[in-house]
CSV table of C-alpha atoms in Angstrom, one decimal:
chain,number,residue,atom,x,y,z
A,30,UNK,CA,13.1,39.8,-63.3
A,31,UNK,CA,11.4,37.1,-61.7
A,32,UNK,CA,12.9,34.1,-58.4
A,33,UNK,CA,14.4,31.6,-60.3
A,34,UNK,CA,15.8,28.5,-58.1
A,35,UNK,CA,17.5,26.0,-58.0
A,36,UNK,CA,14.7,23.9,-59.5
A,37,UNK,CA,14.8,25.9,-62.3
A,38,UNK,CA,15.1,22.6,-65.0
A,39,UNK,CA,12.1,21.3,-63.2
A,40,UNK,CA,10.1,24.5,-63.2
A,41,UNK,CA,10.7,24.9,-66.9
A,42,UNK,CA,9.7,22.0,-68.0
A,43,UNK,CA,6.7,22.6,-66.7
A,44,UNK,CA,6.0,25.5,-67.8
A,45,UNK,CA,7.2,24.9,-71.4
A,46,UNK,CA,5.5,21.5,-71.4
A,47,UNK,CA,1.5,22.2,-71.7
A,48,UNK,CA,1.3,19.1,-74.0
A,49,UNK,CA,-2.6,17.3,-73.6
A,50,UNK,CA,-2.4,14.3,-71.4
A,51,UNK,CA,-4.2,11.9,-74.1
A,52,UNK,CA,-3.7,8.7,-72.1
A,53,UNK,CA,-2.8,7.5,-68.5
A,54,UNK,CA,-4.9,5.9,-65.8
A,55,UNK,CA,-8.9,5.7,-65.4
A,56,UNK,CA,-9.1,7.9,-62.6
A,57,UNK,CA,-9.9,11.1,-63.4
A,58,UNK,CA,-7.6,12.6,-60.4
A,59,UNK,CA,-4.8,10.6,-61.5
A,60,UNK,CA,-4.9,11.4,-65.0
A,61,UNK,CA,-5.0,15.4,-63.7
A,62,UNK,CA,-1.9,14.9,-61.5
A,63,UNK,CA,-0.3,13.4,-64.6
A,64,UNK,CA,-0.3,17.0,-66.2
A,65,UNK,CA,3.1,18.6,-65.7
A,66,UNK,CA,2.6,21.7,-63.2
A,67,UNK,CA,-0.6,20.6,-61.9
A,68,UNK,CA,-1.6,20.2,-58.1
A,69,UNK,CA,-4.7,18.5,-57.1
A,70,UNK,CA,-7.2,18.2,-54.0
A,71,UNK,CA,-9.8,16.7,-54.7
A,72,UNK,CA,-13.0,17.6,-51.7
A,73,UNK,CA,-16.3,16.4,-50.7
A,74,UNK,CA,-18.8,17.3,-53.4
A,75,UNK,CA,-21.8,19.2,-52.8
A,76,UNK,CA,-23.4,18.8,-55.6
A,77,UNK,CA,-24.5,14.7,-56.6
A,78,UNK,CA,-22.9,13.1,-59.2
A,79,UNK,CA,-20.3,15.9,-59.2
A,80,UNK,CA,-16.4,15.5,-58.3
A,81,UNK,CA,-15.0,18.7,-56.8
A,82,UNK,CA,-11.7,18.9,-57.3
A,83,UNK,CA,-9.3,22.4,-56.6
A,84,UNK,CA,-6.2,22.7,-58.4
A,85,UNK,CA,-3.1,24.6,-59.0
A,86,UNK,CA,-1.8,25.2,-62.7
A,87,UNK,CA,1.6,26.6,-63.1
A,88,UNK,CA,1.7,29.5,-65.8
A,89,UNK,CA,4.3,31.1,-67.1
A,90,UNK,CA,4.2,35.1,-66.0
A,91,UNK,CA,4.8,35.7,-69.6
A,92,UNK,CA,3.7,33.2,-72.2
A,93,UNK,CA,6.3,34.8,-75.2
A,94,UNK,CA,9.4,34.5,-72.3
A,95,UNK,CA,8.6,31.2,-70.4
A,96,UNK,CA,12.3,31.2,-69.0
A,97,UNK,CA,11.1,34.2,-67.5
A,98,UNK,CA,9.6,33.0,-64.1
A,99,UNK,CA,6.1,30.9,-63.7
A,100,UNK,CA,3.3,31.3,-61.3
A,101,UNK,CA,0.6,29.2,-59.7
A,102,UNK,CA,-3.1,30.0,-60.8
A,103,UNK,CA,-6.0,28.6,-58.8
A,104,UNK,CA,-8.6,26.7,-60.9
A,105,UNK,CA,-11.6,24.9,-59.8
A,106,UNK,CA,-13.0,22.0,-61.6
A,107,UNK,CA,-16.2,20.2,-61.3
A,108,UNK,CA,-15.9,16.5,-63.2
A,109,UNK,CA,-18.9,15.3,-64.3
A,110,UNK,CA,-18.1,13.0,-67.0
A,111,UNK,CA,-15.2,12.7,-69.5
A,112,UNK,CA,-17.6,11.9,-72.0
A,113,UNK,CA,-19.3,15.5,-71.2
A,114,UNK,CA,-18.9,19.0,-72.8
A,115,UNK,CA,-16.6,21.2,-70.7
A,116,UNK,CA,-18.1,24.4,-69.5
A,117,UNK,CA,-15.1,27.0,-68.7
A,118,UNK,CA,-16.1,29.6,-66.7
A,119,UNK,CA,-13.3,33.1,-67.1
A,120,UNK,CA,-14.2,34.5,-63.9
A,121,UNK,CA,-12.0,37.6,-64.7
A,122,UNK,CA,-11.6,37.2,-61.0
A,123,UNK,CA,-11.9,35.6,-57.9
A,124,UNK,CA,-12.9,31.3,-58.0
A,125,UNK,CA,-15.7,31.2,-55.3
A,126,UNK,CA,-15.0,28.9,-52.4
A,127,UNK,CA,-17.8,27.1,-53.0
A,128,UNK,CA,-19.5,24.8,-55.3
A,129,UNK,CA,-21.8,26.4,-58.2
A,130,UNK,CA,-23.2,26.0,-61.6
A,131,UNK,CA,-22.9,28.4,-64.3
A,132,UNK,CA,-25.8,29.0,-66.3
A,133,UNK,CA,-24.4,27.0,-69.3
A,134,UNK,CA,-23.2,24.5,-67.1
A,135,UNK,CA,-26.8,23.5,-65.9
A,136,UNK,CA,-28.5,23.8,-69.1
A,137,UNK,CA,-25.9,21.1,-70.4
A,138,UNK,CA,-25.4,19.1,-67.9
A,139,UNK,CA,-21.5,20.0,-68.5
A,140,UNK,CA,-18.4,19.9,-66.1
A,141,UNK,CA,-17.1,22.9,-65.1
A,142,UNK,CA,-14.1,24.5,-64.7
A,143,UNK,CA,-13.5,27.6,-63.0
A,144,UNK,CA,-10.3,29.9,-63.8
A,145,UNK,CA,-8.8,32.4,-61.3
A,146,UNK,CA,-7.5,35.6,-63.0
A,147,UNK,CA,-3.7,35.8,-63.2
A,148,UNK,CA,-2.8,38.4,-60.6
A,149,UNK,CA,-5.6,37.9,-58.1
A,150,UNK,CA,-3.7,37.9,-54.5
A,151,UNK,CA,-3.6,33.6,-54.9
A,152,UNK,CA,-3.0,33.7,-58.9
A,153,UNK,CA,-0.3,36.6,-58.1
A,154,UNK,CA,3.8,36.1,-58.9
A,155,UNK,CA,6.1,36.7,-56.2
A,156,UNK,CA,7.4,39.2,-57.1
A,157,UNK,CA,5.0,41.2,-59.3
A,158,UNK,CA,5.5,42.6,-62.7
A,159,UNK,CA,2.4,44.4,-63.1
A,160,UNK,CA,3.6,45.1,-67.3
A,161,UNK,CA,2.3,41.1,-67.2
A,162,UNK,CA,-0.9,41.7,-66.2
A,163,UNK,CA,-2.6,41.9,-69.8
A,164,UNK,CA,-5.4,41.0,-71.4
A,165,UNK,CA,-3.5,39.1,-74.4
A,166,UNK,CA,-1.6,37.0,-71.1
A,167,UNK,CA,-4.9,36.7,-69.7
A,168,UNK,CA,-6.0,34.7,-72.8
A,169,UNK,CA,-3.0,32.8,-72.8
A,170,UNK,CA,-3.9,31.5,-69.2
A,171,UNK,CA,-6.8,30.1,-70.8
A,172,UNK,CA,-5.6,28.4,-73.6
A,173,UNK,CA,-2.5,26.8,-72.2
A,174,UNK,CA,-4.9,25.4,-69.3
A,175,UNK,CA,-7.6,23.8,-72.2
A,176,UNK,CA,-4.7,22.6,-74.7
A,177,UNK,CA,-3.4,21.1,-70.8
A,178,UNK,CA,-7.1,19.2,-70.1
A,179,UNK,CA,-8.3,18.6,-74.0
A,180,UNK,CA,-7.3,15.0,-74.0
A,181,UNK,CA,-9.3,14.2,-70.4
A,182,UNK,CA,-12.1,16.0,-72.1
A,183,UNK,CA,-12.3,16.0,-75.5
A,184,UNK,CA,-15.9,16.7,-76.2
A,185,UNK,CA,-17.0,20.3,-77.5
A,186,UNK,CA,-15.8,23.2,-74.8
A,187,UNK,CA,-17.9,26.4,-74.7
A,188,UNK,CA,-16.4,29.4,-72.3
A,189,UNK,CA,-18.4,31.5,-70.2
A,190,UNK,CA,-18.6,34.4,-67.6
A,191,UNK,CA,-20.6,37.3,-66.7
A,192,UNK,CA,-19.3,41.2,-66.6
A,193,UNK,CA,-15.3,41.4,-66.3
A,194,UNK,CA,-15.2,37.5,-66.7
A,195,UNK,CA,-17.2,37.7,-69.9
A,196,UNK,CA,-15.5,40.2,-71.3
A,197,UNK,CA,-12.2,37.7,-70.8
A,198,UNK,CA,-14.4,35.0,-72.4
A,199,UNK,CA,-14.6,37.3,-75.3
A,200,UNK,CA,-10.9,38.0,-75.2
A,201,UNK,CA,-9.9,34.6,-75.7
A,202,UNK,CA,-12.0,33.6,-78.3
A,203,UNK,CA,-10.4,36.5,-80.4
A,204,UNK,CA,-6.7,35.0,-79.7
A,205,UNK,CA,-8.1,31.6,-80.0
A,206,UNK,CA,-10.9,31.1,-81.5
A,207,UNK,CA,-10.4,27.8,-81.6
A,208,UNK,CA,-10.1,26.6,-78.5
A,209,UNK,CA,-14.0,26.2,-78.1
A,210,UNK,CA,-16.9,25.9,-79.7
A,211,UNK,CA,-19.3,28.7,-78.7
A,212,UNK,CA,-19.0,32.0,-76.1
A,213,UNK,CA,-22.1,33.0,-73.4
A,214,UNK,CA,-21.0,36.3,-72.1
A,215,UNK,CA,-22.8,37.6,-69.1
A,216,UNK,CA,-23.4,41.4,-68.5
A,217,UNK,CA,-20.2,42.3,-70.5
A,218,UNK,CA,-18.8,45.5,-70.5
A,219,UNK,CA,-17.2,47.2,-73.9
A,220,UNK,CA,-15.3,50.5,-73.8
A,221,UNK,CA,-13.9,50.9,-77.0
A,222,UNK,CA,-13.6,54.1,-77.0
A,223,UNK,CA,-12.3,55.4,-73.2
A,224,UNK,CA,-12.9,58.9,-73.5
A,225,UNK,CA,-16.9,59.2,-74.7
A,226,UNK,CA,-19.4,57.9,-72.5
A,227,UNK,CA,-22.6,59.6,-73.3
A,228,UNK,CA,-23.7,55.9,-73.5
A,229,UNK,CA,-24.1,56.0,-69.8
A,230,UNK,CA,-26.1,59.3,-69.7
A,231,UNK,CA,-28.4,58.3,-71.6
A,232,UNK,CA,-28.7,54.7,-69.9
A,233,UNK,CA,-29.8,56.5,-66.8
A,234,UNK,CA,-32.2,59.1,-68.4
A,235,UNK,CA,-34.1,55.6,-69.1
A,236,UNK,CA,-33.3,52.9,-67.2
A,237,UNK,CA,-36.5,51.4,-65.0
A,238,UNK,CA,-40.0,52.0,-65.3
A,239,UNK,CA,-40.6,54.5,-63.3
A,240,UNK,CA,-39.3,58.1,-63.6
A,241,UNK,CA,-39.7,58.6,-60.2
A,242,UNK,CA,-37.3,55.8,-59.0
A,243,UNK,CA,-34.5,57.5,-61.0
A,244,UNK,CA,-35.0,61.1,-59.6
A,245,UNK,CA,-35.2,59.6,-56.1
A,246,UNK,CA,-31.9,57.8,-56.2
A,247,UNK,CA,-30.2,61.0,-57.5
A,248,UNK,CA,-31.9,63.1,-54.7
A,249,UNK,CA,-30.6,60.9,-52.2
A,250,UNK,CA,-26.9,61.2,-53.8
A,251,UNK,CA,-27.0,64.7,-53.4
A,252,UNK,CA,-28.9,64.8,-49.9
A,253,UNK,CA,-25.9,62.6,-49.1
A,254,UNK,CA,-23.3,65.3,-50.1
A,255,UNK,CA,-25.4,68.0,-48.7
A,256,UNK,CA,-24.8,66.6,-45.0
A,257,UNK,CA,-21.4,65.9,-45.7
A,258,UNK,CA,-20.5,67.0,-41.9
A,259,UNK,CA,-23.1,64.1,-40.4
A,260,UNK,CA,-22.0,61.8,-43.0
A,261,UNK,CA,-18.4,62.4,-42.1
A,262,UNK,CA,-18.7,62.0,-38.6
A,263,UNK,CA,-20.7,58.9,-39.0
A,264,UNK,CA,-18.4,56.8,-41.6
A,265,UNK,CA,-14.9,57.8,-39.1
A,266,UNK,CA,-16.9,56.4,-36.4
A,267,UNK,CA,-17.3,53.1,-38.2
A,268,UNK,CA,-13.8,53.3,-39.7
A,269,UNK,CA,-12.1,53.8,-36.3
A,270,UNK,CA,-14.4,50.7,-35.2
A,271,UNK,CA,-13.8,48.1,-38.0
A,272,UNK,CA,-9.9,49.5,-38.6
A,273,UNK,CA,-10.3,51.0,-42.1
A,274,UNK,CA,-7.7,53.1,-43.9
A,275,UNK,CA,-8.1,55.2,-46.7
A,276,UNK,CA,-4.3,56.1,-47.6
A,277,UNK,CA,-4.9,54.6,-51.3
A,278,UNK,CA,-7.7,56.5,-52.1
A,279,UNK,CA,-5.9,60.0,-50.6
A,280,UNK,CA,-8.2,60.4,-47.6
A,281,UNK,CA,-11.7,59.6,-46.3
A,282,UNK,CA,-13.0,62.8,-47.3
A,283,UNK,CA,-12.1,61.0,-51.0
A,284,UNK,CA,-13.1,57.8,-49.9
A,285,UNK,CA,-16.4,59.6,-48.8
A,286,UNK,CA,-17.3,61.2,-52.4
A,287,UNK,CA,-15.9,58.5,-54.6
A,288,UNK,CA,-19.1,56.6,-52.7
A,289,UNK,CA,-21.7,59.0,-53.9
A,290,UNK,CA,-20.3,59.2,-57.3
A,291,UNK,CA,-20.8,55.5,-57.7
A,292,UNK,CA,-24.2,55.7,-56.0
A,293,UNK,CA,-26.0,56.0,-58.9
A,294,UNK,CA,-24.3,53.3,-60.7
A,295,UNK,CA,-24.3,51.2,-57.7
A,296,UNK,CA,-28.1,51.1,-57.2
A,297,UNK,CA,-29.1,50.1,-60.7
A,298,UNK,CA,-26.0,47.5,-61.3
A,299,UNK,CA,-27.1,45.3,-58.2
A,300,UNK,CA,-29.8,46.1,-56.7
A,301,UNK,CA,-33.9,45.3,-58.5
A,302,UNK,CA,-36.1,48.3,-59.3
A,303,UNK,CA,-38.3,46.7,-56.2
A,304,UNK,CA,-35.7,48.1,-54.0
A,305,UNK,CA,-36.8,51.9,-54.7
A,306,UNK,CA,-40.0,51.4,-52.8
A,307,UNK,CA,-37.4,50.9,-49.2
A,308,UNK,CA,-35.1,53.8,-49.8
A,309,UNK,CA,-36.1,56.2,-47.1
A,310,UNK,CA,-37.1,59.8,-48.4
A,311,UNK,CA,-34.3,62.8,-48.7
A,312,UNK,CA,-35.7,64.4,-45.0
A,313,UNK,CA,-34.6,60.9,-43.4
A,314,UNK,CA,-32.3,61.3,-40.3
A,315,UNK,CA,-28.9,60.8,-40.7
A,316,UNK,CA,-28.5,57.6,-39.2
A,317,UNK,CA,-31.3,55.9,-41.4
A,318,UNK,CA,-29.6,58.3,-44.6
A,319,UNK,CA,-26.1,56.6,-43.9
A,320,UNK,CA,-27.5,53.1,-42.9
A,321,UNK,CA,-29.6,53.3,-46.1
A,322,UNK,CA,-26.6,54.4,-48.4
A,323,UNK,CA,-24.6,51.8,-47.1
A,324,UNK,CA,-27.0,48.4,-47.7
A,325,UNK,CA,-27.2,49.6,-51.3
A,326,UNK,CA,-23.5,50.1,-51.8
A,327,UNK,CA,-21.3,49.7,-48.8
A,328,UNK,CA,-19.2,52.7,-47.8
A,329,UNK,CA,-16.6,50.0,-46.9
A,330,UNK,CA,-15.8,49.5,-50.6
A,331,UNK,CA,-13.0,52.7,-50.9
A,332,UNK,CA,-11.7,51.6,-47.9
A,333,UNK,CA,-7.6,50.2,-48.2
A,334,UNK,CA,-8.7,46.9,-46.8
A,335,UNK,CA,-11.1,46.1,-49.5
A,336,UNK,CA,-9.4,47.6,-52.7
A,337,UNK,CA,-6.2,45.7,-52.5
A,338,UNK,CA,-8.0,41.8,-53.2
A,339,UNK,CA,-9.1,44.2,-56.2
A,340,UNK,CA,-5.8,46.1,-57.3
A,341,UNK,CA,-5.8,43.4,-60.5
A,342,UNK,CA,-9.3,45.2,-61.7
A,343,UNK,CA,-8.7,48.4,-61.3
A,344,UNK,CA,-5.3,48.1,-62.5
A,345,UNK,CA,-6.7,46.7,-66.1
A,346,UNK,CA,-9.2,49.2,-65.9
A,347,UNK,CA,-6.4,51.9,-66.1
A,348,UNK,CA,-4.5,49.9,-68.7
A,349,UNK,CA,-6.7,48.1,-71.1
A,350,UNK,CA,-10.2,48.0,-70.6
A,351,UNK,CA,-11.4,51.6,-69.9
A,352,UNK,CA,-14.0,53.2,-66.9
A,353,UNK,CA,-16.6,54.5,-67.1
A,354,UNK,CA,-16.9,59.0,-66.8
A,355,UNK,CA,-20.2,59.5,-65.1
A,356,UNK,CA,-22.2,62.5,-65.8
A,357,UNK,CA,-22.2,64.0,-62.2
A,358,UNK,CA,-24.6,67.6,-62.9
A,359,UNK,CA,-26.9,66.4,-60.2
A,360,UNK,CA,-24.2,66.5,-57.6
A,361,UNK,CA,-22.5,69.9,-58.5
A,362,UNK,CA,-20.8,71.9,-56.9
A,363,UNK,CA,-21.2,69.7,-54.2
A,364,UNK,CA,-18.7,68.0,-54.8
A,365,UNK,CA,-14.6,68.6,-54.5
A,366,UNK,CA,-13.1,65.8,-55.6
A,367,UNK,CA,-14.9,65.0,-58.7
A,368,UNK,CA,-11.8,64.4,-60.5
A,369,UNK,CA,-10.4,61.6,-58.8
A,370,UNK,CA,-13.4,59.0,-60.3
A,371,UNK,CA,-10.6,57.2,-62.6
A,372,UNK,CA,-9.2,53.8,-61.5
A,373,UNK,CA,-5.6,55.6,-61.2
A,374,UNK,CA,-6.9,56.8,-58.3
A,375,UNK,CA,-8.3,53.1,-56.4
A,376,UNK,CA,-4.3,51.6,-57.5
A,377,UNK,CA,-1.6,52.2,-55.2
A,378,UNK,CA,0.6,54.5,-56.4
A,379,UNK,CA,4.3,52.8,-56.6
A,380,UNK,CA,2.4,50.8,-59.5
A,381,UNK,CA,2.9,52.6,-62.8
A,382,UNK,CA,0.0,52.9,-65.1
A,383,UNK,CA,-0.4,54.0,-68.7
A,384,UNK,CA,-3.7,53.1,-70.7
A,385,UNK,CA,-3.6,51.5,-74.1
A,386,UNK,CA,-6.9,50.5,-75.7
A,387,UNK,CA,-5.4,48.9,-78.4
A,388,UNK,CA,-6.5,45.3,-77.2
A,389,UNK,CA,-10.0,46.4,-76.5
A,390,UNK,CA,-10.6,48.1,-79.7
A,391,UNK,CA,-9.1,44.9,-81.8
A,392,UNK,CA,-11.2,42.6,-79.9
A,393,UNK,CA,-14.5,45.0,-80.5
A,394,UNK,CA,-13.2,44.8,-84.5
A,395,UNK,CA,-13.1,41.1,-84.4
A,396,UNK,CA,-16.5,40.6,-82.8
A,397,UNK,CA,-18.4,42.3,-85.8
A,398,UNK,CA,-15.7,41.2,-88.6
A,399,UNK,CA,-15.0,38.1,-88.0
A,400,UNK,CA,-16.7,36.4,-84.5
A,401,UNK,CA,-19.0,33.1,-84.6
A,402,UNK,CA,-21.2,31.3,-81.7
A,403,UNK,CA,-21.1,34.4,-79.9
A,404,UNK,CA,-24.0,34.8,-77.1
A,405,UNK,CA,-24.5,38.2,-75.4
A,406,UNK,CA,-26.8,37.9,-72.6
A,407,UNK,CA,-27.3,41.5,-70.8
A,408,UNK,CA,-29.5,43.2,-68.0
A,409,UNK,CA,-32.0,45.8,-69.1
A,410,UNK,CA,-31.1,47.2,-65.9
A,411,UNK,CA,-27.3,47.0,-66.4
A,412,UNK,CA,-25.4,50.3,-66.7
A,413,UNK,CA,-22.5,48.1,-67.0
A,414,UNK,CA,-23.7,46.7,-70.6
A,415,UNK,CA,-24.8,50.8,-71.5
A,416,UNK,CA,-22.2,50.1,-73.6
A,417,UNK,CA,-22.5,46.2,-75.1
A,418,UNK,CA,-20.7,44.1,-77.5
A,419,UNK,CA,-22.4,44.6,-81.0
A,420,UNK,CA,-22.8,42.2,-83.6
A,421,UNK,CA,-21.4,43.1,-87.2
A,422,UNK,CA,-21.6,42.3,-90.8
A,423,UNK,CA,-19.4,39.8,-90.3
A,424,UNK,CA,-20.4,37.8,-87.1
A,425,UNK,CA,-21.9,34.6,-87.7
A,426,UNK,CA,-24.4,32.1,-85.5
A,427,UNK,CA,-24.1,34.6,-82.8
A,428,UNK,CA,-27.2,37.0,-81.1
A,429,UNK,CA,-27.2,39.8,-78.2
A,430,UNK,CA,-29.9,39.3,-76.2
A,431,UNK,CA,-31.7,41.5,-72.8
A,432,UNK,CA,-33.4,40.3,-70.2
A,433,UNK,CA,-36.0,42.9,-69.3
A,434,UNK,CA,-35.8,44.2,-65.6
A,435,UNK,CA,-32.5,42.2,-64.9
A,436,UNK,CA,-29.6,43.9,-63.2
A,437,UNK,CA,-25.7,43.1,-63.3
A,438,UNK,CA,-25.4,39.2,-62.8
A,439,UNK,CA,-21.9,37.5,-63.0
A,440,UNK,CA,-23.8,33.8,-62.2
A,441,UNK,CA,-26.8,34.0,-62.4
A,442,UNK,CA,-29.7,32.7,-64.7
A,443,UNK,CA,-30.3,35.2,-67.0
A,444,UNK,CA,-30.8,33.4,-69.8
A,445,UNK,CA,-33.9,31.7,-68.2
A,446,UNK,CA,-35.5,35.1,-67.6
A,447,UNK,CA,-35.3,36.3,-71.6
A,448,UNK,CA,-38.8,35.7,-73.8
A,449,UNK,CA,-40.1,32.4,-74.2
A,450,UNK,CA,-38.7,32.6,-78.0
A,451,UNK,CA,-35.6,34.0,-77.0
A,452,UNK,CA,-34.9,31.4,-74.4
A,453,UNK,CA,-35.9,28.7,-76.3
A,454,UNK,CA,-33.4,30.0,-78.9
A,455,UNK,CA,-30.2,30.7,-77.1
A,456,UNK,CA,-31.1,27.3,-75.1
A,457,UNK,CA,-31.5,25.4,-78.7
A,458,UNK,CA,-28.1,27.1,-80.2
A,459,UNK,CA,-26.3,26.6,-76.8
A,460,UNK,CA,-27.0,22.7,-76.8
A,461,UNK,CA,-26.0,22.9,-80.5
A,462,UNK,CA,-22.3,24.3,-79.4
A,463,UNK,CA,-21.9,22.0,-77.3
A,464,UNK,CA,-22.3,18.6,-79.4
């Protein structure tokens, strides 16, 4: 299934080998490059008293079949101090290219380290077996790279990551409970069940303050779809410009509506309430209409060119973790395509999919059965925690907590933003993890 080559007896003892390095030189880089299947750059820091350090961690593609083929997954690590709690951020995506703090990181004065998602174009196997992209390997990532780095840091590890990247964080603590001592999840989304999301209807029938912010961003979805000819002629001009396709998404007349379905949604996950007060009234021309539509949500996003960095998202979407069904009466019958809001439809097509919520709905089990030093931190203005992780008769030192007015934040510092008693609590229980 997978390139196997002639340094196959090399490349399988280092995948097989993800023994803790519990002794070796002083230098932190040294004693990384001492892990079997580890690369590592180390760059200039931006941040004082920080090493910045990129590396590459070789994985196997599946962790039950080792022999089966390995691939390199990008990771990037901010030392600190060995004698420092380790802050692992699950990015469920992309590592940005530059240097950050999480949250958790700065309220700890932690290290960091920052995980790619397998399957990500530079955490991707060559050649891809998409069956590998799971949730359960996912987890496995994780806790082969913290057994790998446990005996540089050995003080207490707490995982975190906001919206897909918390949901991961989530994941592996249900796997491996063990690997860490407490979970912050950011804005994380739960679809247990994939086919019943009235959640979301009745998100948007409240969200905000003011009524009239939500009945203006629904009239301006459907003013969109009523000068579908204008609109047209106006996103070909800039796709013949910038060079976009549409071939994935079957067309930009697709491409086109799949925009305005994900208007409403769009506007409330990123952008404040504030931002009502510049969206330019229904009778707008069409060039201010279009110009307007595309600051808050960017036509370009069903366009081939930026779907396939994303093909790993949508893919699990299809597969594991659910989508969301928006409730689209304020749009009919403009629309045509109305069926094609589904993430089969934003995956090419030569990739097989078949959805299985078996994972997700185990994990949701766990969380209220069975889960401890747990943290939930969501958006009041999130539709993408309409549907949250809930706590359970059997979860223990854990809390779900909302930051009032906050929208969907994968880094950000929602924590800080909570009630004065809340934020003193989740800060107090945080610092308690991590000793």
């Amino acid at each position: 299934m997978w390139r196997w080559t002639a340094v196959a007896l090399a490349l399988l003892c280092a995948v097989v080998g993800a023994s803790p390095v519990s002794a070796g030189p002083a230098d932190v880089a040294d004693r990384l490059r001492a892990i079997p299947g580890m690369t590592v750059d180390e760059r200039a820091s931006t941040i004082t008293g920080v090493r910045w350090f990129w590396l590459t961690y070789r994985q196997p593609v599946d962790h039950e079949h080792p022999e089966r083929g390995s691939f390199t997954q990008r990771v990037m690590l901010q030392h600190k101090s060995a004698n420092r709690p380790m802050v692992f951020h699950t990015t469920g995506h992309f590592v940005p290219e530059t240097m950050f703090q999480t949250e958790p990181t700065t309220l700890l004065g932690a290290n960091q380290l920052s995980m790619e998602y397998r399957y990500y174009p530079q955490s991707r196997p060559n050649p891809v077996d998409w069956t590998k992209d799971t949730l359960r390997q996912g987890a496995a990532d994780q806790h082969r790279l913290i057994v790998a780095l446990r005996g540089i840091y050995p003080r207490n590890w707490i995982t975190t990551g906001g919206s897909k990247g918390g949901q991961a964080s989530v994941i592996h603590r249900r796997f491996y409970p063990d690997d860490v001592t407490g979970t912050v999840a950011y804005v994380a989304p739960n679809d247990v069940d994939d086919q019943e999301d009235s959640a979301y209807e009745r998100f948007f029938a409240t969200v905000g303050s003011e009524p009239a912010c939500r009945t203006r961003v629904k009239a301006l979805a459907r003013e969109i779809l009523e000068r579908r000819p204008a609109m047209h002629r106006l996103l070909a001009d800039r796709a013949a410009t910038q060079g976009w396709t549409f071939d994935v998404v079957g067309g930009i007349d697709v491409a086109f509506e799949l925009s305005v379905m994900d208007y409403e949604f769009g506007f409330w996950a990123f952008n404040p309430e504030s931002a009502c007060a510049g969206l330019p009234s229904p009778d707008a021309g069409d060039e201010v209409l279009f110009a307007s539509f595309d600051r808050v949500l960017g036509f370009p996003f069903f366009t081939d060119q930026a779907l396939a960095p994303f093909t790993q998202t949508f893919y699990q979407g299809g597969t594991e973790t659910g989508w969301w069904r928006p409730s689209l009466s304020h749009l009919r019958p403009l629309l045509r395509h109305e069926g094609v809001y589904q993430p089969r439809t934003l995956v090419p097509r030569d990739i097989p999919m078949t959805y299985d919520g078996s994972v997700i709905r185990d994990v949701d089990n766990w969380v209220r059965h069975h889960g401890t030093r747990l943290m939930f931190v969501n958006g009041g203005n999130d539709p993408y925690t309409a549907e949250p992780y809930r706590l359970g008769p059997g979860t223990r030192d854990s809390a779900v907590y909302t930051a009032p007015g906050v929208q969907h934040v994968y880094l950000g510092n929602v924590i800080e933003k909570l009630p004065a008693w809340q934020r003193a609590k989740a800060t107090s229980d945080l610092r308690r993890w991590a000793r």
